Coordinates of C-alpha atoms in Angstrom, one line a residue:
X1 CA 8.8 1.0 9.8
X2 CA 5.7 2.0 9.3
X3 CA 4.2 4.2 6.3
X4 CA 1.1 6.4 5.9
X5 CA -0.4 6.9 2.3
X6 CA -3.1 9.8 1.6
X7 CA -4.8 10.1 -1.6
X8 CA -8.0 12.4 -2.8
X9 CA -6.9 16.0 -2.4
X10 CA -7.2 18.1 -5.0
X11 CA -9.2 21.5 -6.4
X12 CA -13.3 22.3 -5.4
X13 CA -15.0 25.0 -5.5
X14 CA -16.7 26.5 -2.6
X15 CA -20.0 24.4 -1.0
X16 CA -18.3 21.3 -2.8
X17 CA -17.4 17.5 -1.6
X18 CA -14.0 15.8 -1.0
X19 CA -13.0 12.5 0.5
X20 CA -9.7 11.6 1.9
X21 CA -8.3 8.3 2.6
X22 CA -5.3 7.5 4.3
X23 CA -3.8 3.9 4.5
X24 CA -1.1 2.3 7.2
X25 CA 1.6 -0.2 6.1
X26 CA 4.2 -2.1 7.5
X27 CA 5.6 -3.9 10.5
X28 CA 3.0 -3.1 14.0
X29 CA 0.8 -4.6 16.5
X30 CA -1.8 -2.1 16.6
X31 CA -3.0 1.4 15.6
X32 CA -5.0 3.3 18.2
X33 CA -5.4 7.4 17.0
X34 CA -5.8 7.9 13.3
X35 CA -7.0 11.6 12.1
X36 CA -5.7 14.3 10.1
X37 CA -4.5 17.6 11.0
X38 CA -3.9 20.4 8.1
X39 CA -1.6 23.3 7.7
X40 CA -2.5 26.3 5.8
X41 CA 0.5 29.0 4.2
X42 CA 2.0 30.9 7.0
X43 CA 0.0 29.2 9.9
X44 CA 0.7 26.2 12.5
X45 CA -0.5 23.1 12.1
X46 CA -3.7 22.0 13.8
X47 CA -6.3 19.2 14.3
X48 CA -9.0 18.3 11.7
X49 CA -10.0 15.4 13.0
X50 CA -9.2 12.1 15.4
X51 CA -11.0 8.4 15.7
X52 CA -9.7 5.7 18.2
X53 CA -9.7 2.2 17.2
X54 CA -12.9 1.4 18.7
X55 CA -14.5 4.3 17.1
X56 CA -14.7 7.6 19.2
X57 CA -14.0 10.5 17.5
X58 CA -12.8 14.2 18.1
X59 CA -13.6 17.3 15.8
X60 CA -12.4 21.0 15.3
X61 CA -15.3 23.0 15.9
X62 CA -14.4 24.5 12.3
X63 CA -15.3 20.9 10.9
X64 CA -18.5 19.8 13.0
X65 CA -21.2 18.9 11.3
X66 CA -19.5 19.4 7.8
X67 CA -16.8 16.5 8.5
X68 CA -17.2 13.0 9.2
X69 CA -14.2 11.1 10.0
X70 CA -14.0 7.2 9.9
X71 CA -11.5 4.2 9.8
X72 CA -11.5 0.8 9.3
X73 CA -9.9 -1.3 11.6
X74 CA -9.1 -4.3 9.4
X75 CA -7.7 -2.4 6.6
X76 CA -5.7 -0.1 9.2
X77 CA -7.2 2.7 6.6
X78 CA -9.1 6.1 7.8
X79 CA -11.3 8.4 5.4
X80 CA -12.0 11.8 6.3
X81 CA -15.2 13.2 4.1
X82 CA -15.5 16.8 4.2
X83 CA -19.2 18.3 2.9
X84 CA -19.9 22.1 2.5
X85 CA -16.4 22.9 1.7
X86 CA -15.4 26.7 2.5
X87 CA -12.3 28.6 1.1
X88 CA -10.7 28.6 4.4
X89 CA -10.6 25.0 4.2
X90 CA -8.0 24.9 2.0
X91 CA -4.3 23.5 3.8
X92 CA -2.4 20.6 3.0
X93 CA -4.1 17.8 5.0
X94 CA -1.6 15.2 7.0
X95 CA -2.9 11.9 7.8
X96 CA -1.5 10.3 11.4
X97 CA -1.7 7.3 12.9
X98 CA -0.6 6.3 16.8
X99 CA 1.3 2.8 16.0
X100 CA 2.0 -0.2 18.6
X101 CA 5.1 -2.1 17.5
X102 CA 7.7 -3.3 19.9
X103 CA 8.0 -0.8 22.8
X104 CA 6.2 2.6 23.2
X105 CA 3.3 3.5 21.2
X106 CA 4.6 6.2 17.9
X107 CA 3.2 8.5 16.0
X108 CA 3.8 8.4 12.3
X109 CA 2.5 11.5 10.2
X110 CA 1.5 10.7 5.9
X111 CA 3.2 12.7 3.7
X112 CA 0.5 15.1 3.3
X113 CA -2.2 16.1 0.3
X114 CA -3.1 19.4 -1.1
X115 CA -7.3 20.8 -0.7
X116 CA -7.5 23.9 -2.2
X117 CA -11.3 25.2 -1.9
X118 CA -11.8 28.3 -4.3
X119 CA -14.8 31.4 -4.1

């Protein structure tokens, strides 16, 4: 079993900083996709961001150039710092991971932390 921790949501205001962090732990050979996706009231999840294990990444274009997402491999841990926060930001943010254990590859979703960005 493997189990996704998120910490450092919380309340900013508008133009402000948050980091997330997101840490695997269990029984697995490997981890290739980590990212985070968020969900905002009343709409469908969707992508944030993604970063293989040998370091490409994908963005939203909502989140270019105000994101940045990063992991370390060692620690199977991946951050997500988000600059220039905007209201519409706000969504609880779900940390995955694509896990190798024995047979085909899973993906395991973090329980998920709240940003709320106010005006």
């Amino acid at each position: 079993q493997v189990q996704l921790v998120e910490s450092g949501g919380g309340l900013v205001q508008a133009g402000g900083s948050l980091r997330l962090s997101c840490a695997a732990s269990g029984s697995f050979f490997s981890i290739n996709v980590m990212g985070w996706y968020r969900q905002a009231p009343g709409k469908q999840r969707e992508l944030v961001a993604t970063i293989t294990s040998s370091g490409s990444t994908n963005y939203a274009d909502s989140v270019k150039d105000r994101f940045t997402i990063s992991r370390d491999n060692a620690k199977n841990t991946v951050s997500l710092q988000m600059n220039t926060l905007k209201p519409e930001d706000t969504a609880v943010y779900y940390c995955l991971a694509d896990v190798r254990s024995y047979g085909p590859s899973r993906r395991y979703w973090g329980q998920g932390t709240q940003v709320t960005v106010s005006s």
